[in-house]
Amino acid sequence: MSLADKVLAVNNDLPIRTDLPVHSGKVRSVYWLTKEDSRRLIKEKGYNVHADTELAVMVISDRISAFECIWTGEGGMQGVPGKGAALNAISNHWFKLFREQGLADSHILDIPHPLVWIVQKAQPVMIEAICRQYITGSMWRAYAKGERSFCGIEIADDLQKDQKLPELLITPSTKGILKGVPGVPEVDDVNITRDDIINNHEAFRFKSPDDIALYEKLLKEGFDVISAELEKIDQVFVDTKFEFGYVTDAEGNEKLIYMDEVGTPDSSRIWDGPSYREGKVVENSKEVFRQELLNFFPDSDILVNKDRMEERYALARDNELPAALIQKVSDTYVGIAEKIIGEKLPQSDNPKAEIIEILRDQYGLIA
């Protein structure tokens, strides 16, 4: 079997029993289970959720997106070997630590396969919360142009690129387009302030004003847990994104949980510690891939200029990236995952067949 065959590129065609269309994002596909299968699994597996909770099978692919496009490589490589398994393993590791340290649960109920989660349906809080410990990336670009206020927070004048910030900054943005919120533009992913959230907590889907403080506490504690663990393997936790939602447990108690993925190379910046101390930034995140793309194409403006989106889509569609570039990205993802989990990353030779067999034999979910 070739390396390309081991990559799970298409993940929305599995014969998982569902009454609804498969929701397929850039990386993950979600199969909402029938009410009957959800109730059966909750009972059989003893999941700590309300009996009427909707469950889904979430399958991660090895596809890679950057600059709002999906990219492929030479030799039929439709994704990055090991990428999906790396993202899941890292998230699983952090979610387990969060639970053990009493922070909060996640939406994940079960992990049947390295590329698969069984998750509970949550009511999402409509905020993507970015925690920043260093000034870099888009924040540095804005700062270098003179901006000093970020999501209502004023920062000092004398900061240098890639410097550690005096304190952890929470710079939230909207998740989706929110309508009718005073002072918040009706566009996706727009920056908001803490006052915006406090004054309009219901619009952001918080159940009570007190939950805003809980959300901030979970943000900071989650960041600190990951940062401390990464420090043990001499890696620097630079910034990351958190998402939250509400679920109901078996006793009918509603609670705020972590959602999506956490502390991964897709949702975070992670720097190599020894290199940073020498004054050099070495990324262990998707930023490696973004920089490779910017250096690979002669006219890199296509990748950053939103007025050239059609050209960008054509660039991704019509260009297979060199195998060496794809392998470098694979090495980054697999390497940081193995450092974090402290063992060899489990990878599948035939992921689709393995997933179908497990979901059929152990979960009774194959149609």
Coordinates of C-alpha atoms in Angstrom, one line a residue:
M1 CA 0.0 0.0 0.0
S2 CA 1.4 3.4 -1.0
L3 CA 1.7 6.3 1.5
A4 CA -1.1 8.1 -0.4
D5 CA -3.4 5.2 0.3
K6 CA -2.8 5.6 4.0
V7 CA -4.0 9.2 4.0
L8 CA -7.7 9.6 4.9
A9 CA -8.7 12.4 2.5
V10 CA -12.4 11.7 2.0
N11 CA -14.2 11.2 5.2
N12 CA -17.8 12.0 4.3
D13 CA -18.6 8.8 2.5
L14 CA -18.6 6.2 5.4
P15 CA -21.6 4.0 5.6
I16 CA -22.5 5.2 9.1
R17 CA -26.3 5.1 9.8
T18 CA -27.8 8.6 9.9
D19 CA -31.0 10.3 8.9
L20 CA -29.3 13.6 8.2
P21 CA -26.9 14.9 5.6
V22 CA -23.2 14.5 6.6
H23 CA -21.8 17.8 7.7
S24 CA -18.3 18.1 6.2
G25 CA -15.9 20.9 7.2
K26 CA -12.4 21.6 6.0
V27 CA -11.0 18.8 8.1
R28 CA -13.7 17.0 10.0
S29 CA -17.0 15.3 9.0
V30 CA -19.9 14.8 11.4
Y31 CA -22.4 12.0 11.1
W32 CA -25.4 12.7 13.4
L33 CA -26.8 9.4 14.7
T34 CA -30.4 8.4 14.6
K35 CA -32.4 9.0 17.9
E36 CA -32.6 5.2 18.3
D37 CA -28.8 4.7 17.9
S38 CA -28.1 7.7 20.3
R39 CA -30.3 6.3 23.0
R40 CA -28.9 2.8 22.5
L41 CA -25.3 3.8 22.8
I42 CA -26.0 6.1 25.8
K43 CA -27.4 3.1 27.6
E44 CA -24.9 0.4 26.4
K45 CA -21.8 2.5 26.9
G46 CA -22.9 4.3 30.1
Y47 CA -22.1 7.8 28.8
N48 CA -22.7 10.5 31.4
V49 CA -25.3 12.4 29.3
H50 CA -29.0 12.9 29.4
A51 CA -30.9 10.0 27.8
D52 CA -32.3 12.3 25.0
T53 CA -28.9 13.7 24.0
E54 CA -28.0 13.6 20.3
L55 CA -24.8 11.9 19.5
A56 CA -22.6 12.1 16.5
V57 CA -19.6 10.2 15.0
M58 CA -16.9 12.8 14.1
V59 CA -14.3 11.6 11.7
I60 CA -11.1 13.6 11.2
S61 CA -9.3 13.6 7.8
D62 CA -5.7 14.2 6.9
R63 CA -6.7 17.1 4.6
I64 CA -4.8 20.4 5.1
S65 CA -6.3 23.8 4.7
A66 CA -4.5 27.1 4.7
F67 CA -5.5 30.6 3.4
E68 CA -9.0 29.2 3.1
C69 CA -8.1 26.5 0.6
I70 CA -7.5 22.8 0.6
W71 CA -4.1 21.8 -0.7
T72 CA -2.8 18.5 -2.2
G73 CA 0.6 17.0 -3.1
E74 CA 2.3 15.1 -5.8
G75 CA 1.7 11.4 -6.3
G76 CA -2.0 11.6 -5.5
M77 CA -1.4 12.8 -1.9
Q78 CA -4.7 14.3 -0.9
G79 CA -3.6 15.2 2.6
V80 CA -0.8 15.1 5.1
P81 CA 0.2 11.6 6.5
G82 CA -0.5 11.4 10.2
K83 CA -2.0 14.8 10.5
G84 CA -5.5 13.7 11.6
A85 CA -4.2 11.2 14.1
A86 CA -1.8 13.9 15.5
L87 CA -4.6 16.4 16.0
N88 CA -6.9 13.9 17.7
A89 CA -4.2 12.5 19.9
I90 CA -3.1 16.0 21.1
S91 CA -6.7 17.1 21.8
N92 CA -7.4 13.8 23.6
H93 CA -4.3 14.4 25.8
W94 CA -5.2 17.9 26.8
F95 CA -8.9 17.1 27.4
K96 CA -7.9 14.2 29.7
L97 CA -5.6 16.6 31.7
F98 CA -8.4 19.2 31.9
R99 CA -10.7 16.5 33.4
E100 CA -8.1 15.2 35.8
Q101 CA -7.3 18.7 37.1
G102 CA -11.0 19.5 37.6
L103 CA -11.4 22.2 34.8
A104 CA -14.3 21.0 32.7
D105 CA -15.4 18.1 30.4
S106 CA -15.3 18.2 26.6
H107 CA -17.8 17.1 24.0
I108 CA -16.0 13.8 23.4
L109 CA -17.6 10.8 25.0
D110 CA -15.6 8.0 23.3
I111 CA -12.6 7.4 21.1
P112 CA -13.3 4.2 19.0
H113 CA -10.3 4.8 16.6
P114 CA -7.4 7.3 16.4
L115 CA -9.3 9.2 13.7
V116 CA -12.8 9.0 15.3
W117 CA -14.6 10.6 18.2
I118 CA -18.1 9.9 19.4
V119 CA -19.4 13.3 20.6
Q120 CA -22.5 14.8 22.3
K121 CA -24.4 17.6 20.8
A122 CA -23.7 20.9 22.5
Q123 CA -25.2 24.3 22.4
P124 CA -22.2 26.4 21.3
V125 CA -21.2 29.7 22.8
M126 CA -20.9 32.0 19.8
I127 CA -17.4 33.1 20.6
E128 CA -14.0 32.0 19.4
A129 CA -11.6 32.9 22.2
I130 CA -8.0 33.5 21.3
C131 CA -5.5 33.5 24.2
R132 CA -2.2 35.2 23.4
Q133 CA 1.0 35.0 25.5
Y134 CA 3.3 36.4 22.9
I135 CA 2.9 39.2 20.3
T136 CA 3.3 37.7 16.9
G137 CA 1.3 37.0 13.7
S138 CA -1.7 39.2 13.0
M139 CA -1.5 40.9 16.3
W140 CA 2.1 42.0 15.7
R141 CA 1.2 43.2 12.2
A142 CA -1.5 45.4 13.6
Y143 CA 0.8 46.6 16.4
A144 CA 3.6 47.4 14.0
K145 CA 1.1 49.7 12.1
G146 CA 0.4 51.6 15.3
E147 CA -2.5 49.8 16.8
R148 CA -2.5 49.6 20.6
S149 CA -6.0 48.5 21.5
F150 CA -6.9 44.8 21.0
C151 CA -10.5 43.8 21.8
G152 CA -10.8 46.7 24.2
I153 CA -7.4 46.0 25.9
E154 CA -4.7 48.7 25.8
I155 CA -1.1 47.4 25.5
A156 CA 2.2 49.1 26.0
D157 CA 4.2 51.0 23.3
D158 CA 7.6 49.3 23.7
L159 CA 7.0 45.7 22.6
Q160 CA 9.1 43.8 20.2
K161 CA 8.1 41.2 17.7
D162 CA 7.7 37.7 19.2
Q163 CA 8.1 39.1 22.8
K164 CA 6.3 37.6 25.7
L165 CA 3.4 39.8 26.8
P166 CA 3.2 41.1 30.4
E167 CA 0.1 39.0 30.9
L168 CA -2.1 36.5 29.0
L169 CA -4.5 38.4 26.6
I170 CA -7.9 37.1 25.8
T171 CA -8.9 38.5 22.4
P172 CA -12.3 37.1 21.5
S173 CA -14.1 37.1 18.1
T174 CA -17.6 36.1 16.9
K175 CA -18.3 32.5 15.9
G176 CA -20.5 32.9 12.9
I177 CA -22.5 36.0 12.0
L178 CA -24.4 37.6 14.9
K179 CA -27.2 39.9 14.0
G180 CA -28.6 42.8 16.1
V181 CA -25.8 43.0 18.6
P182 CA -25.1 46.7 19.3
G183 CA -21.6 47.7 18.2
V184 CA -20.8 44.3 16.7
P185 CA -20.6 44.2 12.9
E186 CA -22.7 41.5 11.2
V187 CA -19.7 39.6 9.8
D188 CA -18.0 36.3 10.7
D189 CA -15.0 36.3 12.9
V190 CA -15.0 39.9 14.0
N191 CA -13.2 41.0 17.1
I192 CA -15.3 41.9 20.2
T193 CA -14.6 43.2 23.6
R194 CA -15.4 41.9 27.1
D195 CA -18.0 44.7 27.5
D196 CA -19.7 43.5 24.2
I197 CA -20.0 40.0 25.8
I198 CA -21.2 41.3 29.2
N199 CA -23.7 43.7 27.8
N200 CA -25.1 41.1 25.3
H201 CA -24.5 37.7 27.1
E202 CA -27.7 36.2 25.7
A203 CA -26.8 37.1 22.1
F204 CA -23.5 35.1 22.6
R205 CA -25.6 32.2 24.0
F206 CA -24.4 32.4 27.6
K207 CA -27.0 31.0 29.9
S208 CA -26.2 33.6 32.6
P209 CA -23.9 36.5 33.2
D210 CA -22.0 34.4 35.8
D211 CA -21.0 32.0 33.0
I212 CA -18.8 34.7 31.4
A213 CA -16.5 34.6 34.5
L214 CA -16.5 30.8 34.3
Y215 CA -15.6 30.9 30.6
E216 CA -12.7 33.3 31.3
K217 CA -11.6 31.0 34.2
L218 CA -11.6 27.9 31.9
L219 CA -9.7 29.8 29.2
K220 CA -6.9 30.9 31.5
E221 CA -6.7 27.6 33.4
G222 CA -6.8 25.6 30.1
F223 CA -4.0 27.8 28.7
D224 CA -1.9 27.5 31.8
V225 CA -2.3 23.6 31.9
I226 CA -1.1 23.3 28.3
S227 CA 1.6 25.9 28.7
A228 CA 3.0 24.2 31.8
E229 CA 3.0 20.7 30.1
L230 CA 4.7 22.1 27.0
E231 CA 7.3 23.7 29.1
K232 CA 8.3 20.3 30.4
I233 CA 9.2 19.2 26.8
D234 CA 10.9 22.6 26.1
Q235 CA 8.2 24.0 23.9
V236 CA 6.6 27.4 24.1
F237 CA 2.8 27.8 24.0
V238 CA 2.4 31.0 22.1
D239 CA -1.4 31.4 21.4
T240 CA -4.4 29.2 20.9
K241 CA -8.1 29.2 20.3
F242 CA -10.8 27.8 22.6
E243 CA -14.5 27.1 22.0
F244 CA -17.2 26.3 24.5
G245 CA -20.7 25.0 24.6
Y246 CA -23.4 23.7 27.0
V247 CA -24.5 20.1 27.5
T248 CA -26.7 18.2 30.0
D249 CA -25.4 15.3 32.0
A250 CA -27.3 12.1 33.0
E251 CA -28.8 13.8 36.1
G252 CA -30.1 16.7 34.1
N253 CA -27.4 19.2 35.1
E254 CA -26.5 21.8 32.5
K255 CA -22.8 22.5 32.3
L256 CA -20.2 24.5 30.3
I257 CA -17.7 22.4 28.4
Y258 CA -14.7 22.7 26.1
M259 CA -15.6 22.0 22.4
D260 CA -13.8 21.4 19.1
E261 CA -10.1 20.7 19.5
V262 CA -7.6 22.3 21.9
G263 CA -3.9 23.0 21.9
T264 CA -3.2 21.5 18.5
P265 CA -0.9 22.7 15.7
D266 CA -4.1 23.7 13.8
S267 CA -5.5 25.8 16.5
S268 CA -2.3 27.1 18.2
R269 CA 1.2 28.4 17.7
I270 CA 3.8 26.3 19.4
W271 CA 7.5 27.3 19.3
D272 CA 10.6 25.2 19.9
G273 CA 12.0 26.4 23.2
P274 CA 15.8 26.1 22.5
S275 CA 15.5 27.9 19.2
Y276 CA 13.4 30.7 20.8
R277 CA 16.1 31.3 23.5
E278 CA 18.6 31.7 20.7
G279 CA 16.5 34.4 19.1
K280 CA 15.0 32.3 16.4
V281 CA 11.4 31.2 15.9
V282 CA 10.9 27.6 14.9
E283 CA 7.2 26.7 14.5
N284 CA 5.7 23.4 15.5
S285 CA 2.3 24.3 14.1
K286 CA 0.4 24.9 10.9
E287 CA 2.4 28.1 10.5
V288 CA 5.2 25.9 9.1
F289 CA 2.8 25.1 6.2
R290 CA 1.6 28.7 5.7
Q291 CA 5.2 29.9 5.5
E292 CA 6.2 27.2 3.1
L293 CA 3.3 28.2 0.8
L294 CA 4.2 31.9 1.0
N295 CA 7.8 31.0 0.0
F296 CA 6.8 28.4 -2.7
F297 CA 4.6 30.6 -4.9
P298 CA 6.3 33.6 -6.7
D299 CA 3.3 35.9 -6.2
S300 CA 2.5 35.3 -2.5
D301 CA 0.1 38.3 -2.5
I302 CA -2.5 35.9 -3.9
L303 CA -2.5 34.0 -0.6
V304 CA -3.0 37.0 1.6
N305 CA -5.1 39.4 -0.6
K306 CA -8.8 38.7 -0.2
D307 CA -9.5 40.6 -3.3
R308 CA -7.8 37.8 -5.2
M309 CA -9.8 34.9 -3.9
E310 CA -10.6 33.4 -7.3
E311 CA -6.9 33.3 -8.2
R312 CA -6.2 31.7 -4.8
Y313 CA -8.7 29.0 -5.3
A314 CA -7.2 28.3 -8.8
L315 CA -3.7 28.2 -7.2
A316 CA -4.8 25.5 -4.8
R317 CA -6.8 23.6 -7.4
D318 CA -4.2 23.6 -10.1
N319 CA -1.0 23.0 -8.2
E320 CA 0.2 19.8 -6.5
L321 CA 2.7 20.6 -3.9
P322 CA 6.1 18.9 -3.8
A323 CA 6.3 15.6 -1.9
A324 CA 9.1 17.0 0.3
L325 CA 6.9 19.9 1.4
I326 CA 4.1 17.6 2.4
Q327 CA 6.6 15.4 4.2
K328 CA 8.0 18.3 6.1
V329 CA 4.5 19.3 7.3
S330 CA 3.8 15.6 8.3
D331 CA 7.1 15.5 10.3
T332 CA 6.0 18.7 12.1
Y333 CA 2.6 17.3 13.1
V334 CA 3.7 13.8 14.0
G335 CA 6.8 15.1 15.8
I336 CA 5.0 17.5 18.1
A337 CA 2.2 15.0 18.8
E338 CA 4.7 12.3 19.9
K339 CA 6.5 14.8 22.1
I340 CA 3.2 15.8 23.8
I341 CA 1.7 12.3 24.3
G342 CA 5.1 10.8 25.1
E343 CA 4.8 7.8 22.8
K344 CA 4.7 6.8 19.2
L345 CA 1.6 8.1 17.4
P346 CA -0.8 5.4 16.3
Q347 CA -1.3 5.5 12.6
S348 CA -3.5 3.4 10.3
D349 CA -2.5 1.5 7.2
N350 CA -6.1 1.4 6.0
P351 CA -8.0 3.9 8.1
K352 CA -11.4 3.7 6.3
A353 CA -11.6 -0.1 6.5
E354 CA -10.5 0.0 10.2
I355 CA -13.1 2.6 11.1
I356 CA -15.9 0.7 9.4
E357 CA -15.0 -2.5 11.1
I358 CA -14.9 -1.0 14.6
L359 CA -18.1 1.0 14.2
R360 CA -19.9 -2.1 12.8
D361 CA -18.6 -4.7 15.3
Q362 CA -18.3 -2.6 18.5
Y363 CA -21.0 0.1 18.1
G364 CA -23.5 -1.3 15.6
L365 CA -23.5 1.9 13.5
I366 CA -22.8 0.7 10.0
A367 CA -25.8 0.8 7.7

